[in-house]
Amino acid sequence: MRVLFVTFPWRTHFHGSVSLCWALQTAGHEVRVASGPELTDAITGAGLTAVPVGSDEPVMEKLNGLYSEEMQEALEGLGWRDELLFDFAENRADMLTWERLPWLTAFVTEVLKVMNDSMVEDLVEYCRWWKPDLVVRDYLSYAGSVAAAAVGAAHARIPTTTDVDARFRRHFVRVRDEQPPEDRQDALADWLGGWAEKYGASFSESMVTGHFTVEQMVSSMRLESAVPQVPLRYVPYNGPAVVPDWLRGDPPRRRVLATFGMSQALAVDHQALGLGQVQGMLDAVADLDIELVVTLPERLQKKLKRVPANTRLVEFVPLHVVIPSCSVVIHHGGTPGFLDSIAHEVPQLMVGRVIPDIEERGPRLERAGAGLWLPPWETNGPRIRELLVRLLEEPAFREGARRLREELLAQPTPGAAVRELEQLTERYRDRSR
């Protein structure tokens, strides 16, 4: 069969699907990966075939120019816009009333338009020619759902975190349908429906949910789903990787990795830790008998006032290369750091609040006994030190990490999942096309 992966141009979102792309290719299927032109090198660097679609304007530039004056005024009435992202992980009905839900949906729809609209026409044109049987899209990449609807392909989503977006959507639809017909605003359905009608299709909720979900989250942290789930073992992939000299042997002391994702380089205004907090962390742990490896862009490294003797600064190191040698990983909650740590049985400390599902996943990590979460209002050097010492010294955290790794290993490998994808594709693709 022909399988088209679709992702907006963001490397870490693409990286999470690479192992499944490889598995499908190895099983004899044709695989293509469609994204904005800025991701082409990352796709071809993974040994996959790229289909560049849409504008070559960097996605961060698009997002920075997002907010119209009308949208700004409306958001001011709801709360600071960056806080709104976390309402999508909220699960309390009293916090998600119809007074807020339409504007929350309108807000995220504006973000999704910026990520997707420029890709849609090129993508549909390509799909009408190539005729994929299955479209697999990153959960934010709705251009893929439009293309699937336009050509009658089966359609799957890949969440990168706990699937709070799908839960939010179910809550929204339930509350929307309780309103009078004239008061059922649904910006997401209007946007997707407009694109679908352009190509002779019509909106259905499957454009939001997919026909099924490819789920890499460990089972104990997975949320309920309204559509079939295909469990998939997370296989670390962090892009082209080289093992540096300093990683070719056991560390001289217990190694701790502190990494805050690509966001440190690409989204300076939205960081788990500001530079002052990074400095505070370095100062607070300077006397610990550890090797602290910190990934930080060179331009930020130069702004640090002090670098303790126990600290190694690097711009980048592949997570799957360094984490096996670590005793603890400190990170911002991104999926690669989270699942790579689980894959290698390493306790973790999540800091800050830049990932929308962090208030769901942080407490679940703590209940699993595999790590700790430090919210932004508690994040400072002394608190990081306090929790880091606990993770280093209390054996229970390593045991909790071991249990999560066992859950991860119990999930089907990408190769083993291919057969189920074949069966679901046969069930859901449009036989009349």
CSV table of C-alpha atoms in Angstrom, one decimal:
chain,number,residue,atom,x,y,z
A,1,MET,CA,0.0,0.0,0.0
A,2,ARG,CA,0.9,3.7,-0.3
A,3,VAL,CA,1.4,5.5,3.0
A,4,LEU,CA,1.8,9.3,3.2
A,5,PHE,CA,3.0,10.8,6.5
A,6,VAL,CA,2.2,14.5,7.0
A,7,THR,CA,3.7,16.8,9.5
A,8,PHE,CA,4.0,20.5,9.9
A,9,PRO,CA,7.7,21.5,9.7
A,10,TRP,CA,8.9,20.8,13.2
A,11,ARG,CA,11.7,18.3,13.6
A,12,THR,CA,10.7,16.6,16.9
A,13,HIS,CA,7.2,16.0,15.7
A,14,PHE,CA,8.6,14.4,12.6
A,15,HIS,CA,11.2,12.4,14.5
A,16,GLY,CA,8.5,10.5,16.5
A,17,SER,CA,7.2,8.9,13.3
A,18,VAL,CA,10.5,7.9,11.7
A,19,SER,CA,10.7,4.4,13.1
A,20,LEU,CA,7.2,3.6,11.8
A,21,CYS,CA,8.1,5.0,8.4
A,22,TRP,CA,11.1,2.7,8.3
A,23,ALA,CA,9.0,-0.3,9.4
A,24,LEU,CA,6.4,0.2,6.7
A,25,GLN,CA,9.2,0.6,4.0
A,26,THR,CA,10.9,-2.6,5.2
A,27,ALA,CA,7.5,-4.4,5.0
A,28,GLY,CA,7.4,-3.5,1.3
A,29,HIS,CA,5.1,-0.5,1.4
A,30,GLU,CA,5.7,2.8,-0.4
A,31,VAL,CA,6.2,5.6,2.0
A,32,ARG,CA,6.4,9.4,1.5
A,33,VAL,CA,6.7,12.2,4.0
A,34,ALA,CA,5.0,15.5,3.2
A,35,SER,CA,5.9,18.7,5.1
A,36,GLY,CA,7.0,22.3,4.6
A,37,PRO,CA,10.2,22.8,2.6
A,38,GLU,CA,12.2,23.7,5.7
A,39,LEU,CA,11.9,20.1,6.9
A,40,THR,CA,13.1,18.5,3.6
A,41,ASP,CA,16.7,18.0,4.7
A,42,ALA,CA,15.5,16.4,8.0
A,43,ILE,CA,13.3,14.0,6.1
A,44,THR,CA,15.9,12.9,3.5
A,45,GLY,CA,18.5,12.8,6.2
A,46,ALA,CA,16.4,10.0,7.8
A,47,GLY,CA,16.6,8.0,4.6
A,48,LEU,CA,13.0,8.8,3.6
A,49,THR,CA,11.4,10.4,0.5
A,50,ALA,CA,10.3,14.0,1.0
A,51,VAL,CA,7.3,15.7,-0.6
A,52,PRO,CA,7.8,19.5,0.0
A,53,VAL,CA,4.4,21.3,0.2
A,54,GLY,CA,3.4,24.8,0.9
A,55,SER,CA,5.3,28.0,1.8
A,56,ASP,CA,9.0,28.0,2.6
A,57,GLU,CA,8.4,30.7,5.2
A,58,PRO,CA,9.7,29.3,8.6
A,59,VAL,CA,6.9,28.1,10.8
A,60,MET,CA,8.1,30.2,13.8
A,61,GLU,CA,7.9,33.4,11.7
A,62,LYS,CA,4.4,32.5,10.7
A,63,LEU,CA,3.4,31.9,14.4
A,64,ASN,CA,5.1,35.1,15.6
A,65,GLY,CA,2.8,37.1,13.2
A,66,LEU,CA,-0.3,35.2,14.1
A,67,TYR,CA,-2.4,37.5,16.3
A,68,SER,CA,-4.8,40.0,14.7
A,69,GLU,CA,-6.0,43.0,16.8
A,70,GLU,CA,-9.4,41.4,17.1
A,71,MET,CA,-7.9,38.2,18.4
A,72,GLN,CA,-5.6,40.0,20.8
A,73,GLU,CA,-8.6,41.8,22.3
A,74,ALA,CA,-10.6,38.7,22.7
A,75,LEU,CA,-7.7,36.8,24.3
A,76,GLU,CA,-7.1,39.6,26.8
A,77,GLY,CA,-10.7,38.9,28.1
A,78,LEU,CA,-9.9,35.2,28.5
A,79,GLY,CA,-6.5,35.4,30.0
A,80,TRP,CA,-2.9,35.6,28.8
A,81,ARG,CA,-2.7,33.8,25.5
A,82,ASP,CA,0.2,31.4,26.5
A,83,GLU,CA,-1.9,30.2,29.5
A,84,LEU,CA,-4.7,29.2,27.2
A,85,LEU,CA,-2.7,26.4,25.7
A,86,PHE,CA,-2.9,24.6,29.0
A,87,ASP,CA,-6.7,24.7,29.1
A,88,PHE,CA,-6.6,22.0,26.4
A,89,ALA,CA,-5.3,19.6,29.1
A,90,GLU,CA,-7.9,20.8,31.6
A,91,ASN,CA,-10.5,18.1,32.5
A,92,ARG,CA,-12.7,19.9,35.0
A,93,ALA,CA,-16.1,20.7,33.5
A,94,ASP,CA,-16.5,23.8,35.7
A,95,MET,CA,-13.3,25.2,34.1
A,96,LEU,CA,-14.4,24.5,30.5
A,97,THR,CA,-17.8,26.2,30.2
A,98,TRP,CA,-19.5,27.4,27.0
A,99,GLU,CA,-18.5,30.9,27.9
A,100,ARG,CA,-14.8,29.9,27.2
A,101,LEU,CA,-15.0,26.9,24.9
A,102,PRO,CA,-15.8,28.7,21.6
A,103,TRP,CA,-13.0,31.2,22.0
A,104,LEU,CA,-10.5,28.6,23.1
A,105,THR,CA,-11.4,26.6,20.0
A,106,ALA,CA,-11.2,29.7,17.9
A,107,PHE,CA,-7.8,30.5,19.3
A,108,VAL,CA,-6.3,27.1,18.6
A,109,THR,CA,-7.9,27.0,15.2
A,110,GLU,CA,-6.0,30.2,14.3
A,111,VAL,CA,-2.8,28.6,15.3
A,112,LEU,CA,-3.6,25.5,13.3
A,113,LYS,CA,-4.4,27.6,10.2
A,114,VAL,CA,-0.9,29.1,10.3
A,115,MET,CA,0.7,25.7,10.6
A,116,ASN,CA,-1.4,24.0,7.9
A,117,ASP,CA,-3.1,26.3,5.4
A,118,SER,CA,-0.2,26.8,3.1
A,119,MET,CA,0.3,23.1,2.8
A,120,VAL,CA,-3.2,22.0,1.9
A,121,GLU,CA,-3.5,22.8,-1.9
A,122,ASP,CA,-0.1,21.3,-2.7
A,123,LEU,CA,-0.8,18.3,-0.6
A,124,VAL,CA,-4.3,17.6,-2.1
A,125,GLU,CA,-2.9,17.9,-5.6
A,126,TYR,CA,-0.2,15.4,-4.8
A,127,CYS,CA,-2.6,13.0,-3.2
A,128,ARG,CA,-5.0,13.1,-6.1
A,129,TRP,CA,-2.1,12.0,-8.3
A,130,TRP,CA,-0.3,9.6,-6.0
A,131,LYS,CA,-3.5,8.1,-4.4
A,132,PRO,CA,-2.3,7.1,-0.9
A,133,ASP,CA,-4.2,4.3,0.8
A,134,LEU,CA,-3.3,5.7,4.3
A,135,VAL,CA,-2.5,9.2,5.5
A,136,VAL,CA,-0.8,9.3,8.9
A,137,ARG,CA,-0.5,12.8,10.4
A,138,ASP,CA,1.0,14.4,13.3
A,139,TYR,CA,-1.9,15.5,15.6
A,140,LEU,CA,-1.4,19.1,14.8
A,141,SER,CA,-1.1,18.6,11.0
A,142,TYR,CA,-4.6,18.9,9.8
A,143,ALA,CA,-3.6,19.4,6.2
A,144,GLY,CA,-3.3,15.6,6.3
A,145,SER,CA,-6.9,15.2,7.3
A,146,VAL,CA,-8.1,17.4,4.5
A,147,ALA,CA,-6.1,15.5,2.0
A,148,ALA,CA,-7.3,12.1,3.3
A,149,ALA,CA,-10.9,13.3,3.1
A,150,ALA,CA,-10.3,14.7,-0.4
A,151,VAL,CA,-9.1,11.3,-1.8
A,152,GLY,CA,-10.9,8.8,0.4
A,153,ALA,CA,-7.8,7.5,2.2
A,154,ALA,CA,-7.8,6.0,5.6
A,155,HIS,CA,-6.6,8.5,8.2
A,156,ALA,CA,-4.5,8.0,11.3
A,157,ARG,CA,-3.3,10.5,14.0
A,158,ILE,CA,0.0,10.3,16.0
A,159,PRO,CA,-0.2,12.3,19.3
A,160,THR,CA,3.2,13.3,20.6
A,161,THR,CA,2.1,13.5,24.2
A,162,THR,CA,-0.8,12.3,26.3
A,163,ASP,CA,-3.8,12.8,24.0
A,164,VAL,CA,-5.3,15.7,25.8
A,165,ASP,CA,-6.4,17.4,22.5
A,166,ALA,CA,-8.7,14.5,21.7
A,167,ARG,CA,-10.2,14.6,25.2
A,168,PHE,CA,-10.7,18.4,25.0
A,169,ARG,CA,-12.5,17.9,21.6
A,170,ARG,CA,-14.9,15.3,23.1
A,171,HIS,CA,-15.7,17.7,25.9
A,172,PHE,CA,-16.2,20.5,23.5
A,173,VAL,CA,-18.6,18.5,21.2
A,174,ARG,CA,-20.6,17.3,24.2
A,175,VAL,CA,-21.1,20.8,25.6
A,176,ARG,CA,-21.6,22.3,22.1
A,177,ASP,CA,-24.5,19.9,21.4
A,178,GLU,CA,-26.2,21.0,24.6
A,179,GLN,CA,-26.5,24.6,23.3
A,180,PRO,CA,-29.4,26.0,21.1
A,181,PRO,CA,-28.7,25.3,17.4
A,182,GLU,CA,-28.1,29.0,16.7
A,183,ASP,CA,-25.3,29.1,19.4
A,184,ARG,CA,-23.2,26.2,18.4
A,185,GLN,CA,-20.0,28.0,17.2
A,186,ASP,CA,-17.3,25.6,16.1
A,187,ALA,CA,-14.3,27.3,14.5
A,188,LEU,CA,-12.4,24.0,14.0
A,189,ALA,CA,-15.3,22.4,12.1
A,190,ASP,CA,-15.9,25.5,10.1
A,191,TRP,CA,-12.3,25.7,9.0
A,192,LEU,CA,-11.9,22.0,8.1
A,193,GLY,CA,-15.4,21.9,6.5
A,194,GLY,CA,-14.5,24.8,4.3
A,195,TRP,CA,-11.4,23.0,3.0
A,196,ALA,CA,-13.3,19.7,2.6
A,197,GLU,CA,-16.1,21.3,0.6
A,198,LYS,CA,-13.5,22.8,-1.8
A,199,TYR,CA,-12.5,19.3,-2.7
A,200,GLY,CA,-16.0,17.7,-2.9
A,201,ALA,CA,-16.0,16.3,0.6
A,202,SER,CA,-17.8,17.3,3.8
A,203,PHE,CA,-16.8,17.7,7.4
A,204,SER,CA,-17.0,14.8,9.7
A,205,GLU,CA,-15.6,14.4,13.2
A,206,SER,CA,-13.2,11.8,11.8
A,207,MET,CA,-11.3,14.8,10.2
A,208,VAL,CA,-10.4,15.8,13.8
A,209,THR,CA,-10.0,12.3,15.4
A,210,GLY,CA,-8.7,10.3,12.5
A,211,HIS,CA,-10.1,6.8,11.9
A,212,PHE,CA,-7.6,5.5,14.4
A,213,THR,CA,-4.7,6.7,16.5
A,214,VAL,CA,-1.1,5.5,16.6
A,215,GLU,CA,-0.3,5.7,20.3
A,216,GLN,CA,3.3,5.7,21.5
A,217,MET,CA,2.6,6.7,25.1
A,218,VAL,CA,3.1,4.0,27.7
A,219,SER,CA,-0.1,2.3,28.6
A,220,SER,CA,-0.5,3.5,32.2
A,221,MET,CA,-0.4,7.1,31.0
A,222,ARG,CA,-2.6,6.7,28.0
A,223,LEU,CA,-6.0,8.5,27.9
A,224,GLU,CA,-9.3,7.0,26.8
A,225,SER,CA,-10.0,7.2,23.1
A,226,ALA,CA,-13.2,7.4,21.0
A,227,VAL,CA,-11.4,5.7,18.1
A,228,PRO,CA,-9.3,2.5,17.8
A,229,GLN,CA,-5.7,2.8,19.1
A,230,VAL,CA,-2.7,1.1,17.7
A,231,PRO,CA,-0.1,0.8,20.5
A,232,LEU,CA,3.4,1.3,19.3
A,233,ARG,CA,6.7,0.9,21.1
A,234,TYR,CA,8.6,4.2,21.1
A,235,VAL,CA,12.0,3.7,19.3
A,236,PRO,CA,14.3,6.7,19.9
A,237,TYR,CA,15.3,8.7,16.9
A,238,ASN,CA,16.9,12.1,17.3
A,239,GLY,CA,18.1,12.9,13.8
A,240,PRO,CA,21.6,12.1,12.4
A,241,ALA,CA,23.7,11.0,15.3
A,242,VAL,CA,27.4,10.9,16.1
A,243,VAL,CA,28.9,9.6,19.3
A,244,PRO,CA,31.3,12.2,20.6
A,245,ASP,CA,34.7,11.3,22.2
A,246,TRP,CA,33.6,12.0,25.7
A,247,LEU,CA,30.7,9.5,25.5
A,248,ARG,CA,32.9,6.6,24.5
A,249,GLY,CA,33.3,5.1,28.0
A,250,ASP,CA,31.7,5.1,31.4
A,251,PRO,CA,31.3,8.6,33.0
A,252,PRO,CA,33.9,9.4,35.8
A,253,ARG,CA,31.0,10.4,38.1
A,254,ARG,CA,27.2,10.0,38.0
A,255,ARG,CA,26.1,11.8,34.9
A,256,VAL,CA,23.0,14.1,34.8
A,257,LEU,CA,21.7,15.5,31.6
A,258,ALA,CA,19.8,18.8,31.5
A,259,THR,CA,18.2,19.4,28.2
A,260,PHE,CA,15.4,21.7,27.2
A,261,GLY,CA,14.7,20.8,23.6
A,262,MET,CA,14.9,22.5,20.3
A,263,SER,CA,12.8,25.3,21.7
A,264,GLN,CA,15.9,26.8,23.3
A,265,ALA,CA,17.1,27.6,19.8
A,266,LEU,CA,13.8,28.3,18.0
A,267,ALA,CA,11.4,29.9,20.5
A,268,VAL,CA,13.3,32.1,22.8
A,269,ASP,CA,10.1,33.6,24.3
A,270,HIS,CA,8.7,30.3,25.3
A,271,GLN,CA,11.2,28.5,27.5
A,272,ALA,CA,11.0,26.1,30.4
A,273,LEU,CA,13.9,27.9,32.1
A,274,GLY,CA,15.1,31.4,31.4
A,275,LEU,CA,18.9,32.0,31.3
A,276,GLY,CA,18.9,33.3,34.8
A,277,GLN,CA,17.2,30.1,36.0
A,278,VAL,CA,19.8,28.0,34.1
A,279,GLN,CA,22.5,29.9,35.9
A,280,GLY,CA,20.7,29.4,39.2
A,281,MET,CA,20.6,25.6,38.5
A,282,LEU,CA,24.3,25.5,37.7
A,283,ASP,CA,25.2,27.4,40.9
A,284,ALA,CA,22.9,25.3,43.1
A,285,VAL,CA,24.4,21.9,42.0
A,286,ALA,CA,28.0,23.1,41.6
A,287,ASP,CA,29.2,21.2,44.7
A,288,LEU,CA,27.5,17.9,43.8
A,289,ASP,CA,29.7,15.0,42.8
A,290,ILE,CA,28.2,14.6,39.4
A,291,GLU,CA,29.0,15.4,35.8
A,292,LEU,CA,26.2,17.8,34.7
A,293,VAL,CA,25.8,17.8,30.9
A,294,VAL,CA,23.8,20.8,29.7
A,295,THR,CA,22.6,21.3,26.1
A,296,LEU,CA,22.5,25.0,25.3
A,297,PRO,CA,23.0,27.0,22.1
A,298,GLU,CA,26.4,28.6,21.9
A,299,ARG,CA,24.9,32.1,21.9
A,300,LEU,CA,23.4,31.4,25.3
A,301,GLN,CA,26.4,29.6,26.7
A,302,LYS,CA,28.3,32.8,26.2
A,303,LYS,CA,25.8,34.7,28.3
A,304,LEU,CA,26.4,32.5,31.4
A,305,LYS,CA,28.3,34.2,34.2
A,306,ARG,CA,29.7,31.1,35.7
A,307,VAL,CA,30.2,27.5,34.6
A,308,PRO,CA,31.0,25.2,37.5
A,309,ALA,CA,33.8,22.6,37.2
A,310,ASN,CA,31.3,19.7,37.3
A,311,THR,CA,29.4,21.1,34.2
A,312,ARG,CA,29.9,20.2,30.6
A,313,LEU,CA,28.2,22.5,28.1
A,314,VAL,CA,27.3,21.2,24.6
A,315,GLU,CA,25.1,22.6,21.9
A,316,PHE,CA,23.6,19.2,21.0
A,317,VAL,CA,24.0,15.5,21.8
A,318,PRO,CA,21.6,12.8,20.5
A,319,LEU,CA,19.4,11.8,23.4
A,320,HIS,CA,19.5,8.1,22.7
A,321,VAL,CA,23.3,8.3,22.7
A,322,VAL,CA,23.7,10.1,26.1
A,323,ILE,CA,20.8,9.0,28.2
A,324,PRO,CA,21.9,5.4,28.6
A,325,SER,CA,24.9,6.7,30.5
A,326,CYS,CA,22.9,9.0,32.8
A,327,SER,CA,21.7,8.6,36.4
A,328,VAL,CA,19.0,11.3,36.0
A,329,VAL,CA,17.6,13.4,33.1
A,330,ILE,CA,16.3,17.0,33.7
A,331,HIS,CA,14.1,18.2,30.8
A,332,HIS,CA,11.2,20.4,29.9
A,333,GLY,CA,8.6,17.7,29.3
A,334,GLY,CA,9.1,17.2,25.6
A,335,THR,CA,8.3,13.7,24.3
A,336,PRO,CA,11.9,12.8,23.2
A,337,GLY,CA,13.3,13.5,26.7
A,338,PHE,CA,10.4,11.8,28.4
A,339,LEU,CA,10.2,8.6,26.4
A,340,ASP,CA,13.9,8.3,25.8
A,341,SER,CA,14.4,8.3,29.6
A,342,ILE,CA,11.7,5.6,30.0
A,343,ALA,CA,13.3,3.6,27.2
A,344,HIS,CA,16.6,3.6,29.1
A,345,GLU,CA,15.2,3.2,32.6
A,346,VAL,CA,16.4,6.6,33.8
A,347,PRO,CA,14.6,8.6,36.5
A,348,GLN,CA,13.6,12.1,35.3
A,349,LEU,CA,12.9,15.6,36.5
A,350,MET,CA,10.5,17.6,34.4
A,351,VAL,CA,10.7,21.3,34.9
A,352,GLY,CA,8.5,24.3,33.8
A,353,ARG,CA,5.3,24.4,31.9
A,354,VAL,CA,5.8,24.8,28.2
A,355,ILE,CA,4.3,21.5,27.0
A,356,PRO,CA,0.5,21.7,27.1
A,357,ASP,CA,-0.1,18.3,28.7
A,358,ILE,CA,2.5,18.8,31.4
A,359,GLU,CA,-0.1,19.1,34.2
A,360,GLU,CA,-1.5,15.8,33.2
A,361,ARG,CA,1.7,13.9,32.6
A,362,GLY,CA,3.7,15.4,35.5
A,363,PRO,CA,1.5,14.0,38.2
A,364,ARG,CA,1.2,10.7,36.3
A,365,LEU,CA,5.0,10.4,36.3
A,366,GLU,CA,5.2,11.0,40.0
A,367,ARG,CA,2.4,8.4,40.7
A,368,ALA,CA,4.4,5.9,38.7
A,369,GLY,CA,7.4,6.6,41.0
A,370,ALA,CA,9.7,7.2,38.0
A,371,GLY,CA,10.4,10.9,38.4
A,372,LEU,CA,9.3,14.3,39.6
A,373,TRP,CA,7.7,17.4,38.1
A,374,LEU,CA,8.7,20.9,39.2
A,375,PRO,CA,6.1,23.5,38.1
A,376,PRO,CA,7.3,27.0,37.1
A,377,TRP,CA,6.1,28.7,40.3
A,378,GLU,CA,8.5,26.4,42.2
A,379,THR,CA,11.3,26.3,39.7
A,380,ASN,CA,14.6,27.7,41.0
A,381,GLY,CA,18.1,26.5,41.7
A,382,PRO,CA,17.7,25.2,45.2
A,383,ARG,CA,14.5,23.3,44.4
A,384,ILE,CA,16.1,21.7,41.4
A,385,ARG,CA,19.0,20.7,43.6
A,386,GLU,CA,16.7,19.3,46.3
A,387,LEU,CA,14.7,17.1,43.8
A,388,LEU,CA,17.8,16.1,41.9
A,389,VAL,CA,19.4,14.8,45.1
A,390,ARG,CA,16.3,12.7,45.8
A,391,LEU,CA,16.3,11.2,42.3
A,392,LEU,CA,20.0,10.4,42.7
A,393,GLU,CA,19.8,8.9,46.1
A,394,GLU,CA,16.5,7.2,46.4
A,395,PRO,CA,16.5,3.7,44.7
A,396,ALA,CA,12.7,3.7,44.4
A,397,PHE,CA,12.9,6.1,41.4
A,398,ARG,CA,15.1,3.7,39.5
A,399,GLU,CA,12.6,1.0,40.2
A,400,GLY,CA,9.7,3.1,39.0
A,401,ALA,CA,11.6,3.9,35.8
A,402,ARG,CA,12.2,0.2,35.3
A,403,ARG,CA,8.4,-0.5,35.6
A,404,LEU,CA,7.7,2.1,32.9
A,405,ARG,CA,10.3,0.6,30.7
A,406,GLU,CA,8.7,-2.8,31.0
A,407,GLU,CA,5.4,-1.2,29.9
A,408,LEU,CA,7.1,0.4,26.9
A,409,LEU,CA,8.8,-2.9,25.9
A,410,ALA,CA,5.4,-4.7,26.1
A,411,GLN,CA,4.0,-2.5,23.3
A,412,PRO,CA,4.4,-3.8,19.7
A,413,THR,CA,7.5,-2.8,17.8
A,414,PRO,CA,6.9,-0.7,14.7
A,415,GLY,CA,7.5,-3.8,12.6
A,416,ALA,CA,4.9,-5.8,14.6
A,417,ALA,CA,2.4,-2.9,14.3
A,418,VAL,CA,2.4,-2.9,10.5
A,419,ARG,CA,0.0,-5.8,10.2
A,420,GLU,CA,-2.7,-3.9,12.3
A,421,LEU,CA,-2.1,-0.8,10.2
A,422,GLU,CA,-2.7,-2.8,7.0
A,423,GLN,CA,-6.0,-4.2,8.4
A,424,LEU,CA,-7.3,-0.8,9.6
A,425,THR,CA,-6.4,0.8,6.3
A,426,GLU,CA,-8.4,-1.9,4.5
A,427,ARG,CA,-11.3,-1.2,6.8
A,428,TYR,CA,-11.4,2.6,6.5
A,429,ARG,CA,-10.3,3.6,3.1
A,430,ASP,CA,-13.0,4.5,0.6
A,431,ARG,CA,-13.7,1.5,-1.7
A,432,SER,CA,-15.4,3.7,-4.3
A,433,ARG,CA,-12.5,6.0,-5.1
